[in-house]
PDB file of C-alpha atoms in Angstrom:
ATOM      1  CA  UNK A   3       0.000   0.000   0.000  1.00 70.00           C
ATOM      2  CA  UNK A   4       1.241   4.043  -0.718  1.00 81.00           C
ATOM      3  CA  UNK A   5       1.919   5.816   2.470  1.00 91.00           C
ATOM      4  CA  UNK A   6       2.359   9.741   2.348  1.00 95.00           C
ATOM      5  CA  UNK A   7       4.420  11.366   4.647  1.00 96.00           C
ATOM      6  CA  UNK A   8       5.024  15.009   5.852  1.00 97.00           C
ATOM      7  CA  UNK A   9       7.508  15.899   8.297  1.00 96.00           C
ATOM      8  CA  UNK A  10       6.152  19.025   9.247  1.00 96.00           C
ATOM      9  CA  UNK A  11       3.337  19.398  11.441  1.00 95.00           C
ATOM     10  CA  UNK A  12       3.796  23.013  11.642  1.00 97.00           C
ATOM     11  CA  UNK A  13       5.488  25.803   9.399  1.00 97.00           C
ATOM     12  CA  UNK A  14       5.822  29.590   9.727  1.00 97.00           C
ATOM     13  CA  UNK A  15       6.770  32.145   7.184  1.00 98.00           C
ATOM     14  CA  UNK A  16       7.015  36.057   6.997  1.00 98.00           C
ATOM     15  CA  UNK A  17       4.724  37.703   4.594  1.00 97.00           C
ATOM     16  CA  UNK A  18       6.233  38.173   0.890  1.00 97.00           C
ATOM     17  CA  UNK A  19       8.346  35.450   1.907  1.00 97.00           C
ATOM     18  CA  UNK A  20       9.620  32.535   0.642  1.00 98.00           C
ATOM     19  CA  UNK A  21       8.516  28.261   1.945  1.00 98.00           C
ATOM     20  CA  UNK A  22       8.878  24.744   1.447  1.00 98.00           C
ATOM     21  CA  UNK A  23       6.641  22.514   2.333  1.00 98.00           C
ATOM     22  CA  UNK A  24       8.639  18.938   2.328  1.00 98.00           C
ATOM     23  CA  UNK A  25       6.318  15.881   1.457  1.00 98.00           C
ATOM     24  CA  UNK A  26       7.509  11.908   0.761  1.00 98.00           C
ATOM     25  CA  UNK A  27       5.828   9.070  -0.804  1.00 97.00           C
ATOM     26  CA  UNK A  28       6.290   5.305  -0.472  1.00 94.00           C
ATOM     27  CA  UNK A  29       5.180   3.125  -3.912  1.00 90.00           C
ATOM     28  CA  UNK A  30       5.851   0.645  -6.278  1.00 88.00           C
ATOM     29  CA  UNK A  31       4.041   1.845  -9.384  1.00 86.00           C
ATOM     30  CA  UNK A  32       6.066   3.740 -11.442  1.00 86.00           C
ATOM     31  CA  UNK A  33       2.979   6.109 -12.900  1.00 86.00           C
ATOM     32  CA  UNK A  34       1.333   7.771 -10.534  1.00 89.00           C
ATOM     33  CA  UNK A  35      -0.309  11.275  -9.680  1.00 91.00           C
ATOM     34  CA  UNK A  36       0.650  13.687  -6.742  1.00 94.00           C
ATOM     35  CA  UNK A  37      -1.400  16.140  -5.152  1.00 95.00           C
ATOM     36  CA  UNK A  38      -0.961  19.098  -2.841  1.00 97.00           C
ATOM     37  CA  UNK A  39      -3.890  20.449  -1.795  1.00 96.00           C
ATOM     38  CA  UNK A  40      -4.963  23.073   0.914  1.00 97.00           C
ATOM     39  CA  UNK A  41      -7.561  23.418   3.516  1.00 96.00           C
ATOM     40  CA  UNK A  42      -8.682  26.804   5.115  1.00 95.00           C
ATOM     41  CA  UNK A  43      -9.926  27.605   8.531  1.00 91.00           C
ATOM     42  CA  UNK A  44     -13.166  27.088   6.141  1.00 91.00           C
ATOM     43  CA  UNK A  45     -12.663  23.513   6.096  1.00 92.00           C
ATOM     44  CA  UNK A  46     -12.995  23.626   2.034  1.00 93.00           C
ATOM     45  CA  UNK A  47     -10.300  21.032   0.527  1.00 95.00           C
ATOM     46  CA  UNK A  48      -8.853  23.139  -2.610  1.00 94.00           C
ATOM     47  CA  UNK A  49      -6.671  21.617  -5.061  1.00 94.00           C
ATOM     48  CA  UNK A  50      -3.219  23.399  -5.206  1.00 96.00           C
ATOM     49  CA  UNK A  51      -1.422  22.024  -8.110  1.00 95.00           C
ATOM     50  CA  UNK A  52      -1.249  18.618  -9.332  1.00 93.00           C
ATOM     51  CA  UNK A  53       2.132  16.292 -10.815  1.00 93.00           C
ATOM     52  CA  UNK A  54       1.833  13.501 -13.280  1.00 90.00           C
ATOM     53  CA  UNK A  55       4.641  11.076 -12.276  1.00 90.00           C
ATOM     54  CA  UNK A  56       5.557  10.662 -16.123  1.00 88.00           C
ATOM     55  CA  UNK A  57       6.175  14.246 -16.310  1.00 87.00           C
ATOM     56  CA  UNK A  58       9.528  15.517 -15.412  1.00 84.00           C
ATOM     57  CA  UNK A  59       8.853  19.006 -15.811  1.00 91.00           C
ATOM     58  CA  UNK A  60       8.050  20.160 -12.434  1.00 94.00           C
ATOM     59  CA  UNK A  61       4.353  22.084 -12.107  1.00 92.00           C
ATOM     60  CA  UNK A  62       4.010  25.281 -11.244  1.00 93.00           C
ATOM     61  CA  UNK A  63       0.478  27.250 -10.541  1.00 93.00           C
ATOM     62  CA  UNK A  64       1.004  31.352 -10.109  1.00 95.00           C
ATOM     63  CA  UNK A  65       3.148  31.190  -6.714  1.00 97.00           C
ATOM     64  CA  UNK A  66       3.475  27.737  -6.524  1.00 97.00           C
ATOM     65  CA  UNK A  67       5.664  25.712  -7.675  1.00 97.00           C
ATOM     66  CA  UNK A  68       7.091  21.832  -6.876  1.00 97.00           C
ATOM     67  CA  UNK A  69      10.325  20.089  -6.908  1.00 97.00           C
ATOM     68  CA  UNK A  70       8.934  17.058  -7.895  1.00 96.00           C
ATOM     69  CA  UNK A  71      12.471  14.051  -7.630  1.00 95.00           C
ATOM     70  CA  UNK A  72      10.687  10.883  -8.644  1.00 95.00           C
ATOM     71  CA  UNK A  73      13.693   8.801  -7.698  1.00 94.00           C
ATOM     72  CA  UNK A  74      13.706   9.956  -4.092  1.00 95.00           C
ATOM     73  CA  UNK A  75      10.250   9.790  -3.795  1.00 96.00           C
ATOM     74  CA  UNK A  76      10.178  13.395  -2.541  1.00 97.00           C
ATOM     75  CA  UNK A  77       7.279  16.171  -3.639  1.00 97.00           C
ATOM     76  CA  UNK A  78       7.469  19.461  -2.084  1.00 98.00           C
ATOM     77  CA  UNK A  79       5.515  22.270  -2.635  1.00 98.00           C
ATOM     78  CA  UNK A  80       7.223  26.239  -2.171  1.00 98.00           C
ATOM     79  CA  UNK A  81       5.343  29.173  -1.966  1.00 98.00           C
ATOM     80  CA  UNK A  82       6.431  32.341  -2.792  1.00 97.00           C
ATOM     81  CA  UNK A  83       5.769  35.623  -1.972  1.00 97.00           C
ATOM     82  CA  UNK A  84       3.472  34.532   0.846  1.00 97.00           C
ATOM     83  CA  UNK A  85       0.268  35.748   1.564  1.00 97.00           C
ATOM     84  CA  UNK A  86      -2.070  36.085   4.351  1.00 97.00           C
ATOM     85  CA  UNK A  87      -4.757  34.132   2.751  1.00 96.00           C
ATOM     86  CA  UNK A  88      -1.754  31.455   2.677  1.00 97.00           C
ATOM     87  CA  UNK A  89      -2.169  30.367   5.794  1.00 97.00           C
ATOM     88  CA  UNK A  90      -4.120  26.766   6.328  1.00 97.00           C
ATOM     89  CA  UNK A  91      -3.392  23.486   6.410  1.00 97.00           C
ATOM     90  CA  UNK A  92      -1.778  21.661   3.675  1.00 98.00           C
ATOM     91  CA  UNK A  93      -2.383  18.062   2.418  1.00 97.00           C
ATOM     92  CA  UNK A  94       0.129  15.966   0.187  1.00 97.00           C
ATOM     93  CA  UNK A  95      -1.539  13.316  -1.290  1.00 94.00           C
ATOM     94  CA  UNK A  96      -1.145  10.100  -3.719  1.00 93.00           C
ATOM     95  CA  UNK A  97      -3.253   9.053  -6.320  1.00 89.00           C
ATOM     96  CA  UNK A  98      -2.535   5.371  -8.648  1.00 82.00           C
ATOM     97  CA  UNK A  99      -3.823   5.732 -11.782  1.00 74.00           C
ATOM     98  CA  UNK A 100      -4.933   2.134 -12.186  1.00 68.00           C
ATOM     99  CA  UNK A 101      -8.622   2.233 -11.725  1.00 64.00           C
ATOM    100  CA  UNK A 102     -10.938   0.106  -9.396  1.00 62.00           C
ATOM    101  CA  UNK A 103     -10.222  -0.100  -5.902  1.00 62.00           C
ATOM    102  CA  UNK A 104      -7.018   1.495  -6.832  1.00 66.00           C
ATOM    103  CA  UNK A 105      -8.172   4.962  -7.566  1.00 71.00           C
ATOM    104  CA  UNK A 106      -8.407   6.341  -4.200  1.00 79.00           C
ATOM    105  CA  UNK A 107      -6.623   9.283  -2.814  1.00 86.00           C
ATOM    106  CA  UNK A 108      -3.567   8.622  -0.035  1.00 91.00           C
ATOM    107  CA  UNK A 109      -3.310  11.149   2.459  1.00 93.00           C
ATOM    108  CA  UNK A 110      -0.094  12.439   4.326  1.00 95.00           C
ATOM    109  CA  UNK A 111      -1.086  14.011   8.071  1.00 95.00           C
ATOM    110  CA  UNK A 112      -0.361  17.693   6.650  1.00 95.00           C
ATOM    111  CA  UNK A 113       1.156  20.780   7.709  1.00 97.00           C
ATOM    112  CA  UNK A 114       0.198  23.482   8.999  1.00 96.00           C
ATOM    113  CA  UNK A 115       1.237  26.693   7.655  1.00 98.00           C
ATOM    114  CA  UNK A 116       1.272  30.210   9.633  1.00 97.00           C
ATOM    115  CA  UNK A 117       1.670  33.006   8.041  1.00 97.00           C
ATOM    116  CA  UNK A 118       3.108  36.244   9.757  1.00 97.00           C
ATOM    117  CA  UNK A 119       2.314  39.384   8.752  1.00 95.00           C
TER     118      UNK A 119
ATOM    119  CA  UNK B 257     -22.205  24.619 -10.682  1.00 66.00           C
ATOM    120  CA  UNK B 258     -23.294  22.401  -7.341  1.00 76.00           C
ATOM    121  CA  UNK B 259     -20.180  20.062  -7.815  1.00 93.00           C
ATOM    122  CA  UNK B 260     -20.200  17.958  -4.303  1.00 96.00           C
ATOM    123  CA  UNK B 261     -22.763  18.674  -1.763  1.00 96.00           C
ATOM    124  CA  UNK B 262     -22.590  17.509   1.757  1.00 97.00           C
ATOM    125  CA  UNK B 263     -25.684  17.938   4.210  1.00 96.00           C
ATOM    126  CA  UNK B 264     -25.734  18.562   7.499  1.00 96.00           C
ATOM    127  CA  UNK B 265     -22.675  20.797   7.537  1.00 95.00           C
ATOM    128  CA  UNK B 266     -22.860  20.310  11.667  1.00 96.00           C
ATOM    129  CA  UNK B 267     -24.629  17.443  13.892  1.00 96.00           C
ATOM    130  CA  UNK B 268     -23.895  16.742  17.318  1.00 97.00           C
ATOM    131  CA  UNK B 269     -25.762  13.069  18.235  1.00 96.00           C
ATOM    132  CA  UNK B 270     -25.632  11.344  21.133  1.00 97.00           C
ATOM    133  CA  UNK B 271     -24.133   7.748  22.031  1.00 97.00           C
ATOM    134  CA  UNK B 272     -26.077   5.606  20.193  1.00 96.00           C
ATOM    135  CA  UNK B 273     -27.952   7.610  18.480  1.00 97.00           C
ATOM    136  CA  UNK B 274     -27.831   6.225  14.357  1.00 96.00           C
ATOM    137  CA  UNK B 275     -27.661   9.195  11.411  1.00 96.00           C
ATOM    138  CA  UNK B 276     -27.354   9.236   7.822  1.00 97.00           C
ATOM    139  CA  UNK B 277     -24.931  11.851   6.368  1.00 97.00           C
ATOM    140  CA  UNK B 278     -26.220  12.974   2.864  1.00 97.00           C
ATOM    141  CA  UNK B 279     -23.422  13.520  -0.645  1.00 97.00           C
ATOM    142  CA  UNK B 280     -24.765  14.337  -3.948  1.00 97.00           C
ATOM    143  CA  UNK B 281     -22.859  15.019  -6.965  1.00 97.00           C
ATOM    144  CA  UNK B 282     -23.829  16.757  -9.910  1.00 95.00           C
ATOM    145  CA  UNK B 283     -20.802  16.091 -12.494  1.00 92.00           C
ATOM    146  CA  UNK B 284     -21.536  12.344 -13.303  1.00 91.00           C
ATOM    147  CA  UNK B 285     -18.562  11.130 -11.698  1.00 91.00           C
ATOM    148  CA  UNK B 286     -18.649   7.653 -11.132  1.00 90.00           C
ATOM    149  CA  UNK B 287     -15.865   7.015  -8.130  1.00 92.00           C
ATOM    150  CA  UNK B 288     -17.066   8.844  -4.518  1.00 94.00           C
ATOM    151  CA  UNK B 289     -15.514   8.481  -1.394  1.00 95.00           C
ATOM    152  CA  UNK B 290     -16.378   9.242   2.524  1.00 97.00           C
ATOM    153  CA  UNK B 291     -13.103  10.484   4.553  1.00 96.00           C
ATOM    154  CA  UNK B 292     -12.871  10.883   8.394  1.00 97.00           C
ATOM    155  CA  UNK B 293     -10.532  13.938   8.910  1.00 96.00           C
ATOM    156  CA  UNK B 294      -9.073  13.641  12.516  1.00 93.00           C
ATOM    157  CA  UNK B 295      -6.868  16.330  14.399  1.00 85.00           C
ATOM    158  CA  UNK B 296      -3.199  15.436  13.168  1.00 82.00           C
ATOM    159  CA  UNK B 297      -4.055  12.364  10.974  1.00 84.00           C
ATOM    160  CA  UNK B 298      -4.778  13.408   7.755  1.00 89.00           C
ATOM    161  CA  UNK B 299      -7.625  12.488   6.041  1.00 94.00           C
ATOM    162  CA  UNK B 300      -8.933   8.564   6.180  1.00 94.00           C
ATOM    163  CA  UNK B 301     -10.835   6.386   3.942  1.00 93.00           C
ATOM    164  CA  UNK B 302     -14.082   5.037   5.071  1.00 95.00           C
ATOM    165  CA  UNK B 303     -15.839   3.625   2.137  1.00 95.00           C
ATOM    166  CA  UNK B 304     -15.647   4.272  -1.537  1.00 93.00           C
ATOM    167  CA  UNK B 305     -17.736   3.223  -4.483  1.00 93.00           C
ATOM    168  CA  UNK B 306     -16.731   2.783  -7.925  1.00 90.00           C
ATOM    169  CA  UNK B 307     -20.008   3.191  -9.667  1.00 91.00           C
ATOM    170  CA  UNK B 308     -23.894   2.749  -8.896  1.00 93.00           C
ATOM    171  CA  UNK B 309     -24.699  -0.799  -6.956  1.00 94.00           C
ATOM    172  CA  UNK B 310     -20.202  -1.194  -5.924  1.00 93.00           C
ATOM    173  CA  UNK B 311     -18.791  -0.355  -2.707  1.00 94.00           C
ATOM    174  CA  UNK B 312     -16.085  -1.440  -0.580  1.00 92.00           C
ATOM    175  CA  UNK B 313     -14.098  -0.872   2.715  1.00 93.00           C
ATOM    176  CA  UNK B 314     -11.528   1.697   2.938  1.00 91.00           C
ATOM    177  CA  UNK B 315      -9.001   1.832   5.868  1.00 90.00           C
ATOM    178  CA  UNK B 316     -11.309   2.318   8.390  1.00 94.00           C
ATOM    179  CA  UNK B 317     -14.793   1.486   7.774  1.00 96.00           C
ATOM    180  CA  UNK B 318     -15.884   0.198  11.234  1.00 96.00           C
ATOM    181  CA  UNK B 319     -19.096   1.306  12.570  1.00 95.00           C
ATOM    182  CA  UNK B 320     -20.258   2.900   9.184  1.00 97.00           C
ATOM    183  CA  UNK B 321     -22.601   1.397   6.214  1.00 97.00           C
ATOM    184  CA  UNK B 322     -22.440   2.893   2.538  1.00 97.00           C
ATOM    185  CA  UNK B 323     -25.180   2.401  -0.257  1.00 96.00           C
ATOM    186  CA  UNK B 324     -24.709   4.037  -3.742  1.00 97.00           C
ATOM    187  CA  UNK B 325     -28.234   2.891  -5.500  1.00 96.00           C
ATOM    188  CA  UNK B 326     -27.674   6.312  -8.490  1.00 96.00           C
ATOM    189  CA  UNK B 327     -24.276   7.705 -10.155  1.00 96.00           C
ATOM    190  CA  UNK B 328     -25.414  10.858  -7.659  1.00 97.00           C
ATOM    191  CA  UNK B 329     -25.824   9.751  -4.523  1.00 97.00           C
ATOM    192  CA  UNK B 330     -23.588   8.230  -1.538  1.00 98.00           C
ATOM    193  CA  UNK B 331     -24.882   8.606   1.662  1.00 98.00           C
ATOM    194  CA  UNK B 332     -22.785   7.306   4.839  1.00 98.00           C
ATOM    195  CA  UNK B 333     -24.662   5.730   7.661  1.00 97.00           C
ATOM    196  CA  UNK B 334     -23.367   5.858  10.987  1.00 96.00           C
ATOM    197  CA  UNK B 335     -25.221   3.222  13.741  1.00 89.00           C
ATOM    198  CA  UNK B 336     -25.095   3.153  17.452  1.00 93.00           C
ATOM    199  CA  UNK B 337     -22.771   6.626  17.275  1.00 95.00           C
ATOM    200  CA  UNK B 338     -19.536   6.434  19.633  1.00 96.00           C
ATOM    201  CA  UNK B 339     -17.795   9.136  20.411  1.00 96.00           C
ATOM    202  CA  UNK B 340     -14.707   7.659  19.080  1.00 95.00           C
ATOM    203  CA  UNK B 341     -16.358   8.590  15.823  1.00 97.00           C
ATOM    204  CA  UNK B 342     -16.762  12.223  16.506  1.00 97.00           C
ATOM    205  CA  UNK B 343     -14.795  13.503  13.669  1.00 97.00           C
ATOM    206  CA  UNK B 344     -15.078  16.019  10.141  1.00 97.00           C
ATOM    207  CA  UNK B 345     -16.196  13.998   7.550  1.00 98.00           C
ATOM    208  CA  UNK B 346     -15.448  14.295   3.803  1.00 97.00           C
ATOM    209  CA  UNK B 347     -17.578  13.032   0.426  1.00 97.00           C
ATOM    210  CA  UNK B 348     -15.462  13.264  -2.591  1.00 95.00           C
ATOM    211  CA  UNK B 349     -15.901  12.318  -5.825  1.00 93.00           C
ATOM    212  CA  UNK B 350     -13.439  11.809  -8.962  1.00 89.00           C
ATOM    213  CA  UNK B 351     -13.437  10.195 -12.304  1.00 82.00           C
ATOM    214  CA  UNK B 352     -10.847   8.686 -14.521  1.00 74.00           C
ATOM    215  CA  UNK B 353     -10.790  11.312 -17.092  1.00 61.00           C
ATOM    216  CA  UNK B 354     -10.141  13.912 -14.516  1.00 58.00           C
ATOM    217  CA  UNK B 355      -6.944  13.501 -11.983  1.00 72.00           C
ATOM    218  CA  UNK B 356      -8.411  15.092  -8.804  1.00 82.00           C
ATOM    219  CA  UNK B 357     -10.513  14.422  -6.688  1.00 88.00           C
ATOM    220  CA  UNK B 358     -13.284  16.909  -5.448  1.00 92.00           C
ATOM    221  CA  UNK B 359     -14.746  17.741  -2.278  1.00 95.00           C
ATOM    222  CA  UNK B 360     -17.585  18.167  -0.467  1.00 96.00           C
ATOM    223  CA  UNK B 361     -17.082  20.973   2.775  1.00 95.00           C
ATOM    224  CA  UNK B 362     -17.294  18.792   4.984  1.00 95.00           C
ATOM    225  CA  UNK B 363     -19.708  17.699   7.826  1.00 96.00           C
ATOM    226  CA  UNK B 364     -18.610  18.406  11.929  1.00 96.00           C
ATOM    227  CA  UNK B 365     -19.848  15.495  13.804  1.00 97.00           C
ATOM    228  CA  UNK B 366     -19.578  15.213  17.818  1.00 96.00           C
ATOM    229  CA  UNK B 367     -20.914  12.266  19.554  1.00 96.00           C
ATOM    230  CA  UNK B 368     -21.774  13.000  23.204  1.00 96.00           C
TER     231      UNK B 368
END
């Protein structure tokens, strides 16, 4: 089974600056999809950007970005130029692309992310 | 532009007390799933379906029932309500021509 893990439970950053969010995955498929997405005091789950495993181009979304290193099983997500509205919890997650009973999102425990103004 | 719909948004039951928690989705997706969301644990599955009449156990599906009779429709039932499963719950609901998955916002639940 794909385990997600984060390593931060908690982050801080200064406004305008710069953070890394670190995030590692444990699997055997070689095609895959990778997720981070982010959850407000709201509670809303919001996709932040998205990585097909087949691509080596890392994704990038406005200010985000990832550094996506496939054999290290390593996905992290950096923000820059933080904002206020920054500030939740973030979720790294797995996806298989087989279908079935495989296509279920993996989870990591998150992080959550303070921003300081 | 519904997308995934999740009713009640709050519920507070009492032990032993059985509810049904309601998820409709309107973008003919045929894969939906119920998460439990606990304080520093991330986001666990509970029961998924892979189209109308197909379910099956995720991680941690003790305590909860699933039925998905329409493409639309996947309502969780929870029976004789512990507080152990006093949690935020999460439908989703995802299809193979799109990556993602999307989410309902989420119902609080406390068992007292």
């Amino acid at each position: 089974a794909q385990t997600v893990t984060q390593s931060q439970p908690e982050m801080s950053v200064q406004e305008a600056e710069t953070v890394t969010l670190s995030c590692t995955y444990d699997t055997s498929e070689s095609d895959y999809y990778l997720f981070w997405y982010k959850q407000p005091p709201s509670r809303q789950m919001i996709l932040v950007i998205r990585q097909e495993a087949y691509k080596q181009q890392n994704a990038t979304e406005n200010r985000f970005s990832v550094n996506f290193q496939k054999a290290a099983k390593s996905f992290s997500l950096k923000i820059s130029d933080s904002q206020l509205g920054d500030a939740a919890m973030y979720f790294c997650a797995y996806r298989s692309p087989s279908g079935g009973s495989n296509y279920k999102l993996t989870f990591g425990k998150g992080t959550l992310l303070t921003v300081n103004p | 532009n519904a997308g995934v719909t999740q009713t009640p948004k709050f519920r507070i039951l009492k032990i032993g007390q059985s509810m049904t928690l309601q998820c409709a989705q309107d973008m003919n997706h045929n894969y939906m799933y119920w998460y439990r969301q606990d304080p520093g644990m991330g986001l666990k599955l509970i029961y998924y379906s892979v189209g109308a009449g197909i379910t099956d156990k995720g991680e941690v599906p003790n305590g909860y029932n699933v039925s998905r009779s329409t493409t639309e429709d996947f309502p969780l039932r929870l029976e004789l309500a512990a507080p152990s499963q006093t949690s935020v719950y999460f439908c989703a609901s995802g299809t193979t021509g799109k990556t993602e998955a999307f989410f309902g916002q989420g119902t609080r639940l406390t068992v007292v």
